[in-house]
Amino acid sequence: MTEVEDQKDQQTTGHASKYTRNNPYFSTVTYNRLLTGEGSEKETRHVELTIEEGMTYTPGDAVGIIPENRAIAVAEVLEALHFTGRERVLDHYKVEISLEEALRSRLGIGKLSRGSVGQYAKLAPTIEGLKVLVGPDNKARAEEYCWGREFVDLATDFPKVVTEPQQLFNVLQRLTPRMYSIASSQAMHPDNVQTTVRVVRYEAHSRDRQGVASGHLGDRAGEGTKMPIFLHSNNNFRLPEDTTMPVIMIGPGTGIAPFRAFLEERQATGQKGDNWLFFGEQREAMDYLYKDQFQAMHKDGVLTRLDTAFSRDQARKIYVQDRMQERAKELYEWLERGAYFYVCGDATRMAKDVETALLDAIARGSNGTLDHAAEYLAGMKKQKRYQRDVY
């Protein structure tokens, strides 16, 4: 899953109460390999982490991974602030640590937020360049400044503002866990938890950047490395209680992760319901995640239907929602049989386009209007037959 900050820890199950973001389990990385092939525009990895006896998860849950900022990023911030890193500070729990440790493991020095700019500006109310980045009238300008920047850019552009290391705890947000959809069934993998990670790397404002957690997993979490983790329950994304019910899963890119878990669960526990998977990526030759496993599941009948959309393999881009429209009649037939419909992945465009395609399939399949389709979909939501895990 693309990095998502944890908003709250749902303490709804036994595992959540023992290990949390504040009391994580120190897991060992047992497997960390590339899923994408040479030449791919994306770097997507499959990561497996140990769990101890008594830690349980359900397909649909997430694993919280607590990253550290990379050493070079910490060094750049210290240089910009003219500190050594040996200075002593009190962390969020009033524990005394070094500034270096605070910047490495406690404070979010990555993606710059307007809130941090505002707090930074309070330390230097006379600097004109900061004045124009704060207040409701300057929101758009501040957003534009923050885009693609990190705290090191702010400290470099406006130097000598932080005079005491402790001030950073007011300026910077906490370094928070990132939540990744679990890509495995514990019925098949009792001793570990697995996930699918897209490593984010980019260049902006003349600096090489990377996602805090995905970069950690991509560069500094080799096999044998320890990673602090916890399990996070998601009761709003669950397989049907009636195991004979059909399921339709839309999971392009790393959105495939929970559906690998769903399929493994249904396979390992002998569930009889039909399974239909839509998977999309850029190129089949290098971006078909878990290809061998899904094709074997299709051959064995675990996957009743398997539809793929590789957007860059032909002149006209084809996405999962296009495949849905091509299969509109069969989709509606599955829904009429009581199928549960799941979507995981990008919220900004994909999930909206998929919902539009779903409404269109319902309207066409029922020979009804879009208003009728909207009512039908509202009924599915009420029955919890339409579930989304989007970010």
mmCIF file of C-alpha atoms in Angstrom:
data_model
loop_
_atom_site.group_PDB
_atom_site.id
_atom_site.type_symbol
_atom_site.label_atom_id
_atom_site.label_comp_id
_atom_site.label_asym_id
_atom_site.label_seq_id
_atom_site.Cartn_x
_atom_site.Cartn_y
_atom_site.Cartn_z
ATOM 1 C CA MET A 1 0.000 0.000 0.000
ATOM 2 C CA THR A 2 1.109 3.619 -0.640
ATOM 3 C CA GLU A 3 2.111 5.284 2.653
ATOM 4 C CA VAL A 4 -0.850 6.283 4.809
ATOM 5 C CA GLU A 5 -0.442 7.857 8.207
ATOM 6 C CA ASP A 6 -2.221 6.086 11.009
ATOM 7 C CA GLN A 7 -5.075 8.232 12.267
ATOM 8 C CA LYS A 8 -6.159 6.077 15.191
ATOM 9 C CA ASP A 9 -5.419 2.682 16.626
ATOM 10 C CA GLN A 10 -8.594 0.629 16.751
ATOM 11 C CA GLN A 11 -8.252 -1.367 19.932
ATOM 12 C CA THR A 12 -10.946 -3.823 18.969
ATOM 13 C CA THR A 13 -9.060 -7.091 19.109
ATOM 14 C CA GLY A 14 -6.620 -8.840 21.388
ATOM 15 C CA HIS A 15 -3.590 -8.167 19.200
ATOM 16 C CA ALA A 16 -4.233 -4.418 19.125
ATOM 17 C CA SER A 17 -4.198 -4.079 22.897
ATOM 18 C CA LYS A 18 -0.810 -5.788 23.354
ATOM 19 C CA TYR A 19 1.215 -4.112 20.613
ATOM 20 C CA THR A 20 0.450 -0.564 19.497
ATOM 21 C CA ARG A 21 2.209 2.370 17.845
ATOM 22 C CA ASN A 22 3.515 3.315 21.301
ATOM 23 C CA ASN A 23 4.420 -0.258 22.244
ATOM 24 C CA PRO A 24 5.351 -2.001 18.995
ATOM 25 C CA TYR A 25 6.535 -5.545 18.397
ATOM 26 C CA PHE A 26 10.134 -5.739 17.151
ATOM 27 C CA SER A 27 9.690 -7.955 14.134
ATOM 28 C CA THR A 28 12.362 -9.486 11.899
ATOM 29 C CA VAL A 29 12.222 -8.953 8.143
ATOM 30 C CA THR A 30 12.440 -12.462 6.681
ATOM 31 C CA TYR A 31 11.802 -11.607 3.028
ATOM 32 C CA ASN A 32 12.111 -8.346 1.094
ATOM 33 C CA ARG A 33 12.229 -8.694 -2.683
ATOM 34 C CA LEU A 34 11.276 -6.747 -5.786
ATOM 35 C CA LEU A 35 8.003 -7.730 -7.457
ATOM 36 C CA THR A 36 8.446 -5.453 -10.458
ATOM 37 C CA GLY A 37 10.751 -6.393 -13.310
ATOM 38 C CA GLU A 38 13.731 -4.648 -14.828
ATOM 39 C CA GLY A 39 12.643 -1.576 -16.765
ATOM 40 C CA SER A 40 9.503 -0.918 -14.730
ATOM 41 C CA GLU A 41 8.716 2.691 -13.852
ATOM 42 C CA LYS A 42 7.732 1.476 -10.379
ATOM 43 C CA GLU A 43 9.625 -0.171 -7.533
ATOM 44 C CA THR A 44 7.159 -2.475 -5.789
ATOM 45 C CA ARG A 45 8.342 -4.878 -3.105
ATOM 46 C CA HIS A 46 6.924 -7.879 -1.247
ATOM 47 C CA VAL A 47 7.875 -7.782 2.430
ATOM 48 C CA GLU A 48 7.407 -10.519 5.049
ATOM 49 C CA LEU A 49 7.724 -9.842 8.796
ATOM 50 C CA THR A 50 7.695 -12.226 11.751
ATOM 51 C CA ILE A 51 4.952 -12.086 14.368
ATOM 52 C CA GLU A 52 4.898 -13.801 17.747
ATOM 53 C CA GLU A 53 2.423 -16.394 18.973
ATOM 54 C CA GLY A 54 -0.809 -14.709 20.002
ATOM 55 C CA MET A 55 -0.599 -11.933 17.391
ATOM 56 C CA THR A 56 -3.546 -12.442 15.055
ATOM 57 C CA TYR A 57 -4.884 -10.674 12.003
ATOM 58 C CA THR A 58 -7.778 -11.030 9.590
ATOM 59 C CA PRO A 59 -7.730 -10.410 5.822
ATOM 60 C CA GLY A 60 -8.598 -6.740 5.383
ATOM 61 C CA ASP A 61 -6.427 -5.629 8.326
ATOM 62 C CA ALA A 62 -3.291 -3.491 8.046
ATOM 63 C CA VAL A 63 0.209 -3.700 9.475
ATOM 64 C CA GLY A 64 1.562 -0.527 11.028
ATOM 65 C CA ILE A 65 5.250 -0.009 10.308
ATOM 66 C CA ILE A 66 7.218 2.529 12.345
ATOM 67 C CA PRO A 67 10.005 3.922 10.158
ATOM 68 C CA GLU A 68 13.085 5.980 10.887
ATOM 69 C CA ASN A 69 14.265 8.961 8.882
ATOM 70 C CA ARG A 70 17.328 8.140 6.805
ATOM 71 C CA ALA A 71 20.714 9.198 8.149
ATOM 72 C CA ILE A 72 21.498 11.557 5.260
ATOM 73 C CA ALA A 73 18.211 13.438 5.786
ATOM 74 C CA VAL A 74 18.963 13.816 9.506
ATOM 75 C CA ALA A 75 22.491 15.049 8.736
ATOM 76 C CA GLU A 76 21.167 17.622 6.255
ATOM 77 C CA VAL A 77 18.708 19.003 8.832
ATOM 78 C CA LEU A 78 21.421 19.232 11.498
ATOM 79 C CA GLU A 79 23.673 21.059 9.055
ATOM 80 C CA ALA A 80 20.901 23.505 8.087
ATOM 81 C CA LEU A 81 20.171 24.209 11.760
ATOM 82 C CA HIS A 82 23.866 24.406 12.734
ATOM 83 C CA PHE A 83 23.470 21.803 15.491
ATOM 84 C CA THR A 84 25.729 18.810 16.180
ATOM 85 C CA GLY A 85 23.018 16.276 17.035
ATOM 86 C CA ARG A 86 24.530 15.715 20.477
ATOM 87 C CA GLU A 87 22.307 18.362 22.066
ATOM 88 C CA ARG A 88 19.837 16.971 24.629
ATOM 89 C CA VAL A 89 16.074 17.317 24.203
ATOM 90 C CA LEU A 90 12.939 15.904 25.839
ATOM 91 C CA ASP A 91 10.782 13.760 23.561
ATOM 92 C CA HIS A 92 6.958 13.670 23.540
ATOM 93 C CA TYR A 93 6.992 11.588 26.739
ATOM 94 C CA LYS A 94 9.555 13.842 28.484
ATOM 95 C CA VAL A 95 12.300 11.253 28.018
ATOM 96 C CA GLU A 96 15.719 12.839 27.512
ATOM 97 C CA ILE A 97 17.393 11.839 24.246
ATOM 98 C CA SER A 98 19.886 13.328 21.795
ATOM 99 C CA LEU A 99 18.712 15.676 19.067
ATOM 100 C CA GLU A 100 20.055 13.202 16.494
ATOM 101 C CA GLU A 101 17.803 10.456 17.904
ATOM 102 C CA ALA A 102 14.849 12.848 17.972
ATOM 103 C CA LEU A 103 15.311 13.738 14.304
ATOM 104 C CA ARG A 104 15.861 10.113 13.347
ATOM 105 C CA SER A 105 13.041 8.419 15.238
ATOM 106 C CA ARG A 106 10.633 10.946 16.783
ATOM 107 C CA LEU A 107 10.072 13.905 14.442
ATOM 108 C CA GLY A 108 8.634 14.097 10.935
ATOM 109 C CA ILE A 109 11.291 15.879 8.887
ATOM 110 C CA GLY A 110 9.909 14.608 5.561
ATOM 111 C CA LYS A 111 6.956 16.078 3.671
ATOM 112 C CA LEU A 112 6.526 19.690 4.773
ATOM 113 C CA SER A 113 3.134 20.770 6.144
ATOM 114 C CA ARG A 114 1.535 24.198 6.347
ATOM 115 C CA GLY A 115 1.244 23.661 10.100
ATOM 116 C CA SER A 116 5.003 23.360 10.425
ATOM 117 C CA VAL A 117 5.520 26.491 8.332
ATOM 118 C CA GLY A 118 3.097 28.347 10.604
ATOM 119 C CA GLN A 119 4.863 27.230 13.793
ATOM 120 C CA TYR A 120 8.255 28.043 12.270
ATOM 121 C CA ALA A 121 7.042 31.530 11.330
ATOM 122 C CA LYS A 122 5.989 32.179 14.950
ATOM 123 C CA LEU A 123 9.660 31.908 15.921
ATOM 124 C CA ALA A 124 10.579 34.689 13.488
ATOM 125 C CA PRO A 125 7.580 37.046 13.132
ATOM 126 C CA THR A 126 9.618 39.752 11.378
ATOM 127 C CA ILE A 127 10.869 37.692 8.409
ATOM 128 C CA GLU A 128 8.936 38.909 5.364
ATOM 129 C CA GLY A 129 9.352 35.666 3.408
ATOM 130 C CA LEU A 130 7.628 33.737 6.195
ATOM 131 C CA LYS A 131 4.897 36.317 6.768
ATOM 132 C CA VAL A 132 3.512 35.693 3.264
ATOM 133 C CA LEU A 133 3.201 31.954 3.960
ATOM 134 C CA VAL A 134 0.927 32.158 7.017
ATOM 135 C CA GLY A 135 -2.687 33.085 7.676
ATOM 136 C CA PRO A 136 -5.916 32.145 5.872
ATOM 137 C CA ASP A 137 -5.294 34.603 3.018
ATOM 138 C CA ASN A 138 -1.997 32.909 2.167
ATOM 139 C CA LYS A 139 -3.186 29.292 2.195
ATOM 140 C CA ALA A 140 -2.700 28.741 -1.548
ATOM 141 C CA ARG A 141 0.776 30.300 -1.489
ATOM 142 C CA ALA A 142 1.765 28.135 1.502
ATOM 143 C CA GLU A 143 0.456 24.985 -0.221
ATOM 144 C CA GLU A 144 2.500 25.857 -3.294
ATOM 145 C CA TYR A 145 5.621 26.385 -1.175
ATOM 146 C CA CYS A 146 5.157 23.079 0.703
ATOM 147 C CA TRP A 147 4.656 21.037 -2.482
ATOM 148 C CA GLY A 148 7.646 18.713 -2.939
ATOM 149 C CA ARG A 149 9.551 20.275 -0.034
ATOM 150 C CA GLU A 150 10.727 18.889 3.309
ATOM 151 C CA PHE A 151 11.725 20.561 6.563
ATOM 152 C CA VAL A 152 15.355 20.863 5.430
ATOM 153 C CA ASP A 153 14.201 23.212 2.638
ATOM 154 C CA LEU A 154 12.405 25.484 5.104
ATOM 155 C CA ALA A 155 15.423 25.541 7.440
ATOM 156 C CA THR A 156 17.721 26.299 4.485
ATOM 157 C CA ASP A 157 15.506 28.991 2.935
ATOM 158 C CA PHE A 158 15.003 30.745 6.279
ATOM 159 C CA PRO A 159 18.096 30.018 8.414
ATOM 160 C CA LYS A 160 18.831 30.792 12.076
ATOM 161 C CA VAL A 161 15.149 30.710 13.086
ATOM 162 C CA VAL A 162 15.407 27.708 15.440
ATOM 163 C CA THR A 163 17.669 28.811 18.283
ATOM 164 C CA GLU A 164 16.963 25.961 20.748
ATOM 165 C CA PRO A 165 16.697 22.295 19.668
ATOM 166 C CA GLN A 166 13.619 21.783 21.867
ATOM 167 C CA GLN A 167 11.700 24.225 19.657
ATOM 168 C CA LEU A 168 11.576 21.554 16.961
ATOM 169 C CA PHE A 169 8.976 19.637 18.980
ATOM 170 C CA ASN A 170 6.594 22.559 18.450
ATOM 171 C CA VAL A 171 7.490 23.046 14.802
ATOM 172 C CA LEU A 172 7.488 19.469 13.534
ATOM 173 C CA GLN A 173 4.796 16.804 13.623
ATOM 174 C CA ARG A 174 5.457 13.434 15.208
ATOM 175 C CA LEU A 175 6.984 10.766 13.020
ATOM 176 C CA THR A 176 3.939 8.541 12.648
ATOM 177 C CA PRO A 177 3.517 4.896 11.649
ATOM 178 C CA ARG A 178 2.500 4.092 8.100
ATOM 179 C CA MET A 179 -0.292 1.604 7.521
ATOM 180 C CA TYR A 180 0.018 -1.034 4.801
ATOM 181 C CA SER A 181 -2.728 -3.441 3.780
ATOM 182 C CA ILE A 182 -1.875 -6.991 4.787
ATOM 183 C CA ALA A 183 -1.289 -9.171 1.723
ATOM 184 C CA SER A 184 -1.434 -12.601 3.391
ATOM 185 C CA SER A 185 -3.809 -14.962 5.160
ATOM 186 C CA GLN A 186 -2.740 -16.158 8.582
ATOM 187 C CA ALA A 187 -4.494 -19.441 7.810
ATOM 188 C CA MET A 188 -1.751 -19.966 5.207
ATOM 189 C CA HIS A 189 1.099 -18.091 6.935
ATOM 190 C CA PRO A 190 0.669 -18.538 10.711
ATOM 191 C CA ASP A 191 4.036 -17.078 11.732
ATOM 192 C CA ASN A 192 4.323 -13.941 9.608
ATOM 193 C CA VAL A 193 2.537 -10.967 8.128
ATOM 194 C CA GLN A 194 3.124 -9.906 4.523
ATOM 195 C CA THR A 195 2.581 -6.665 2.659
ATOM 196 C CA THR A 196 3.076 -5.020 -0.729
ATOM 197 C CA VAL A 197 5.035 -1.749 -0.775
ATOM 198 C CA ARG A 198 5.504 0.776 -3.546
ATOM 199 C CA VAL A 199 8.781 2.569 -2.859
ATOM 200 C CA VAL A 200 8.313 6.282 -3.466
ATOM 201 C CA ARG A 201 11.336 8.088 -4.922
ATOM 202 C CA TYR A 202 11.367 11.440 -6.689
ATOM 203 C CA GLU A 203 13.410 14.563 -7.324
ATOM 204 C CA ALA A 204 12.039 17.961 -6.300
ATOM 205 C CA HIS A 205 13.629 21.378 -5.835
ATOM 206 C CA SER A 206 17.054 19.933 -6.759
ATOM 207 C CA ARG A 207 17.026 17.248 -4.041
ATOM 208 C CA ASP A 208 16.482 13.490 -4.234
ATOM 209 C CA ARG A 209 13.514 12.533 -2.044
ATOM 210 C CA GLN A 210 11.893 9.318 -0.925
ATOM 211 C CA GLY A 211 8.909 8.201 1.098
ATOM 212 C CA VAL A 212 9.839 7.874 4.757
ATOM 213 C CA ALA A 213 8.496 4.353 5.329
ATOM 214 C CA SER A 214 8.694 3.028 1.781
ATOM 215 C CA GLY A 215 12.259 4.338 1.472
ATOM 216 C CA HIS A 216 13.143 2.643 4.757
ATOM 217 C CA LEU A 217 11.678 -0.636 3.484
ATOM 218 C CA GLY A 218 13.289 -0.187 0.082
ATOM 219 C CA ASP A 219 16.811 0.695 1.245
ATOM 220 C CA ARG A 220 17.333 -0.170 4.907
ATOM 221 C CA ALA A 221 15.137 -3.174 5.763
ATOM 222 C CA GLY A 222 16.989 -6.128 4.310
ATOM 223 C CA GLU A 223 16.365 -9.678 5.433
ATOM 224 C CA GLY A 224 17.340 -10.047 9.102
ATOM 225 C CA THR A 225 16.631 -6.390 9.927
ATOM 226 C CA LYS A 226 14.447 -5.564 12.934
ATOM 227 C CA MET A 227 11.359 -3.392 12.321
ATOM 228 C CA PRO A 228 8.918 -2.107 14.959
ATOM 229 C CA ILE A 229 5.387 -3.064 13.871
ATOM 230 C CA PHE A 230 1.851 -3.511 15.181
ATOM 231 C CA LEU A 231 -1.335 -4.978 13.717
ATOM 232 C CA HIS A 232 -4.294 -2.722 12.997
ATOM 233 C CA SER A 233 -7.839 -4.047 12.728
ATOM 234 C CA ASN A 234 -10.141 -2.853 9.937
ATOM 235 C CA ASN A 235 -13.621 -4.200 10.553
ATOM 236 C CA ASN A 236 -15.002 -2.194 7.616
ATOM 237 C CA PHE A 237 -13.159 -4.322 5.051
ATOM 238 C CA ARG A 238 -14.094 -7.958 5.513
ATOM 239 C CA LEU A 239 -14.943 -11.048 3.489
ATOM 240 C CA PRO A 240 -18.633 -12.055 3.682
ATOM 241 C CA GLU A 241 -19.612 -14.029 6.778
ATOM 242 C CA ASP A 242 -21.499 -16.352 4.409
ATOM 243 C CA THR A 243 -18.538 -18.108 2.772
ATOM 244 C CA THR A 244 -20.667 -19.205 -0.214
ATOM 245 C CA MET A 245 -21.192 -15.606 -1.356
ATOM 246 C CA PRO A 246 -19.356 -14.464 -4.515
ATOM 247 C CA VAL A 247 -16.856 -11.603 -4.252
ATOM 248 C CA ILE A 248 -15.677 -9.088 -6.862
ATOM 249 C CA MET A 249 -12.322 -7.408 -6.108
ATOM 250 C CA ILE A 250 -10.915 -4.309 -7.838
ATOM 251 C CA GLY A 251 -7.241 -3.908 -6.917
ATOM 252 C CA PRO A 252 -4.915 -2.065 -9.296
ATOM 253 C CA GLY A 253 -1.270 -1.585 -8.294
ATOM 254 C CA THR A 254 -0.529 -2.135 -4.615
ATOM 255 C CA GLY A 255 -4.305 -2.137 -4.087
ATOM 256 C CA ILE A 256 -3.946 -5.840 -4.878
ATOM 257 C CA ALA A 257 -2.571 -6.530 -1.383
ATOM 258 C CA PRO A 258 -5.770 -7.240 0.590
ATOM 259 C CA PHE A 259 -7.193 -9.305 -2.249
ATOM 260 C CA ARG A 260 -4.196 -11.615 -2.209
ATOM 261 C CA ALA A 261 -5.073 -12.052 1.497
ATOM 262 C CA PHE A 262 -8.765 -12.630 0.667
ATOM 263 C CA LEU A 263 -7.939 -15.270 -1.949
ATOM 264 C CA GLU A 264 -5.397 -17.053 0.250
ATOM 265 C CA GLU A 265 -7.961 -17.123 3.071
ATOM 266 C CA ARG A 266 -10.674 -18.580 0.853
ATOM 267 C CA GLN A 267 -8.220 -21.112 -0.557
ATOM 268 C CA ALA A 268 -6.756 -22.166 2.814
ATOM 269 C CA THR A 269 -10.130 -22.513 4.533
ATOM 270 C CA GLY A 270 -11.948 -24.152 1.600
ATOM 271 C CA GLN A 271 -14.544 -21.415 1.113
ATOM 272 C CA LYS A 272 -16.860 -22.175 -1.804
ATOM 273 C CA GLY A 273 -17.870 -18.694 -2.952
ATOM 274 C CA ASP A 274 -16.880 -17.569 -6.459
ATOM 275 C CA ASN A 275 -14.030 -15.037 -6.737
ATOM 276 C CA TRP A 276 -13.545 -12.443 -9.478
ATOM 277 C CA LEU A 277 -10.389 -10.307 -9.496
ATOM 278 C CA PHE A 278 -9.652 -7.197 -11.565
ATOM 279 C CA PHE A 279 -5.966 -6.211 -11.494
ATOM 280 C CA GLY A 280 -4.387 -3.301 -13.325
ATOM 281 C CA GLU A 281 -0.886 -1.903 -13.759
ATOM 282 C CA GLN A 282 1.286 -0.316 -16.457
ATOM 283 C CA ARG A 283 2.924 -3.246 -18.279
ATOM 284 C CA GLU A 284 2.257 -6.957 -18.056
ATOM 285 C CA ALA A 285 5.881 -7.994 -18.623
ATOM 286 C CA MET A 286 7.254 -6.066 -15.644
ATOM 287 C CA ASP A 287 4.339 -4.931 -13.447
ATOM 288 C CA TYR A 288 2.079 -7.987 -13.079
ATOM 289 C CA LEU A 289 2.285 -8.397 -9.299
ATOM 290 C CA TYR A 290 1.899 -11.987 -8.012
ATOM 291 C CA LYS A 291 1.267 -13.163 -11.584
ATOM 292 C CA ASP A 292 2.250 -16.818 -11.069
ATOM 293 C CA GLN A 293 0.183 -17.150 -7.906
ATOM 294 C CA PHE A 294 -2.950 -15.613 -9.403
ATOM 295 C CA GLN A 295 -2.681 -17.615 -12.598
ATOM 296 C CA ALA A 296 -2.279 -20.806 -10.557
ATOM 297 C CA MET A 297 -5.338 -19.848 -8.484
ATOM 298 C CA HIS A 298 -7.272 -19.271 -11.708
ATOM 299 C CA LYS A 299 -6.190 -22.639 -13.085
ATOM 300 C CA ASP A 300 -7.145 -24.370 -9.822
ATOM 301 C CA GLY A 301 -10.552 -22.710 -9.731
ATOM 302 C CA VAL A 302 -9.914 -20.603 -6.624
ATOM 303 C CA LEU A 303 -10.129 -17.567 -8.879
ATOM 304 C CA THR A 304 -13.315 -18.004 -10.889
ATOM 305 C CA ARG A 305 -12.546 -15.026 -13.115
ATOM 306 C CA LEU A 306 -9.363 -13.019 -13.615
ATOM 307 C CA ASP A 307 -9.381 -9.781 -15.603
ATOM 308 C CA THR A 308 -6.279 -7.636 -16.120
ATOM 309 C CA ALA A 309 -5.726 -4.172 -17.547
ATOM 310 C CA PHE A 310 -2.216 -3.056 -18.487
ATOM 311 C CA SER A 311 -2.498 0.584 -19.415
ATOM 312 C CA ARG A 312 0.785 1.014 -21.321
ATOM 313 C CA ASP A 313 0.741 -2.193 -23.377
ATOM 314 C CA GLN A 314 -1.270 -0.644 -26.230
ATOM 315 C CA ALA A 315 -1.786 2.781 -27.793
ATOM 316 C CA ARG A 316 -5.064 3.415 -25.943
ATOM 317 C CA LYS A 317 -4.721 3.246 -22.174
ATOM 318 C CA ILE A 318 -6.907 0.576 -20.620
ATOM 319 C CA TYR A 319 -7.734 0.614 -16.910
ATOM 320 C CA VAL A 320 -9.651 -1.679 -14.556
ATOM 321 C CA GLN A 321 -12.777 0.463 -14.951
ATOM 322 C CA ASP A 322 -12.647 -0.146 -18.721
ATOM 323 C CA ARG A 323 -12.563 -3.904 -18.127
ATOM 324 C CA MET A 324 -15.536 -3.503 -15.777
ATOM 325 C CA GLN A 325 -17.525 -1.767 -18.501
ATOM 326 C CA GLU A 326 -16.634 -4.529 -20.958
ATOM 327 C CA ARG A 327 -17.988 -7.066 -18.437
ATOM 328 C CA ALA A 328 -20.998 -4.984 -17.352
ATOM 329 C CA LYS A 329 -23.580 -7.701 -18.041
ATOM 330 C CA GLU A 330 -21.701 -10.398 -16.062
ATOM 331 C CA LEU A 331 -20.932 -7.929 -13.269
ATOM 332 C CA TYR A 332 -24.599 -7.181 -12.779
ATOM 333 C CA GLU A 333 -25.414 -10.907 -12.849
ATOM 334 C CA TRP A 334 -22.894 -11.481 -10.044
ATOM 335 C CA LEU A 335 -24.388 -8.601 -8.037
ATOM 336 C CA GLU A 336 -27.848 -10.101 -8.478
ATOM 337 C CA ARG A 337 -26.452 -13.338 -7.010
ATOM 338 C CA GLY A 338 -25.503 -11.335 -3.911
ATOM 339 C CA ALA A 339 -21.856 -10.644 -4.750
ATOM 340 C CA TYR A 340 -19.815 -8.423 -2.432
ATOM 341 C CA PHE A 341 -17.875 -5.696 -4.230
ATOM 342 C CA TYR A 342 -14.495 -4.458 -2.954
ATOM 343 C CA VAL A 343 -12.176 -1.643 -4.065
ATOM 344 C CA CYS A 344 -8.652 -0.949 -2.788
ATOM 345 C CA GLY A 345 -6.162 1.677 -3.918
ATOM 346 C CA ASP A 346 -5.990 5.291 -5.019
ATOM 347 C CA ALA A 347 -8.877 7.422 -3.721
ATOM 348 C CA THR A 348 -8.336 10.490 -5.874
ATOM 349 C CA ARG A 349 -9.138 9.065 -9.302
ATOM 350 C CA MET A 350 -9.285 5.291 -9.485
ATOM 351 C CA ALA A 351 -11.913 4.716 -6.794
ATOM 352 C CA LYS A 352 -14.191 7.391 -8.264
ATOM 353 C CA ASP A 353 -13.807 5.995 -11.793
ATOM 354 C CA VAL A 354 -14.524 2.478 -10.530
ATOM 355 C CA GLU A 355 -17.698 3.647 -8.778
ATOM 356 C CA THR A 356 -18.833 5.389 -11.973
ATOM 357 C CA ALA A 357 -18.190 2.168 -13.943
ATOM 358 C CA LEU A 358 -20.070 0.158 -11.308
ATOM 359 C CA LEU A 359 -23.101 2.470 -11.490
ATOM 360 C CA ASP A 360 -22.997 2.205 -15.285
ATOM 361 C CA ALA A 361 -22.860 -1.621 -15.094
ATOM 362 C CA ILE A 362 -25.860 -1.668 -12.735
ATOM 363 C CA ALA A 363 -27.847 0.690 -14.981
ATOM 364 C CA ARG A 364 -27.056 -1.288 -18.134
ATOM 365 C CA GLY A 365 -27.534 -4.677 -16.500
ATOM 366 C CA SER A 366 -30.915 -3.755 -15.050
ATOM 367 C CA ASN A 367 -32.054 -1.713 -18.070
ATOM 368 C CA GLY A 368 -32.572 1.069 -15.562
ATOM 369 C CA THR A 369 -31.587 4.678 -15.080
ATOM 370 C CA LEU A 370 -28.524 6.002 -13.248
ATOM 371 C CA ASP A 371 -30.899 7.096 -10.472
ATOM 372 C CA HIS A 372 -32.016 3.486 -10.122
ATOM 373 C CA ALA A 373 -28.349 2.394 -10.120
ATOM 374 C CA ALA A 374 -27.582 4.877 -7.332
ATOM 375 C CA GLU A 375 -30.445 3.424 -5.253
ATOM 376 C CA TYR A 376 -29.179 -0.104 -5.938
ATOM 377 C CA LEU A 377 -25.670 0.875 -4.826
ATOM 378 C CA ALA A 378 -27.039 2.563 -1.697
ATOM 379 C CA GLY A 379 -28.746 -0.728 -0.872
ATOM 380 C CA MET A 380 -25.447 -2.587 -1.325
ATOM 381 C CA LYS A 381 -23.730 -0.148 1.039
ATOM 382 C CA LYS A 382 -26.426 -0.682 3.657
ATOM 383 C CA GLN A 383 -25.917 -4.453 3.362
ATOM 384 C CA LYS A 384 -22.114 -3.921 3.597
ATOM 385 C CA ARG A 385 -21.765 -5.491 0.150
ATOM 386 C CA TYR A 386 -19.814 -2.460 -1.158
ATOM 387 C CA GLN A 387 -16.585 -1.926 0.773
ATOM 388 C CA ARG A 388 -13.629 0.353 0.034
ATOM 389 C CA ASP A 389 -10.113 0.655 1.425
ATOM 390 C CA VAL A 390 -8.793 3.732 -0.364
ATOM 391 C CA TYR A 391 -6.028 6.185 0.359
#
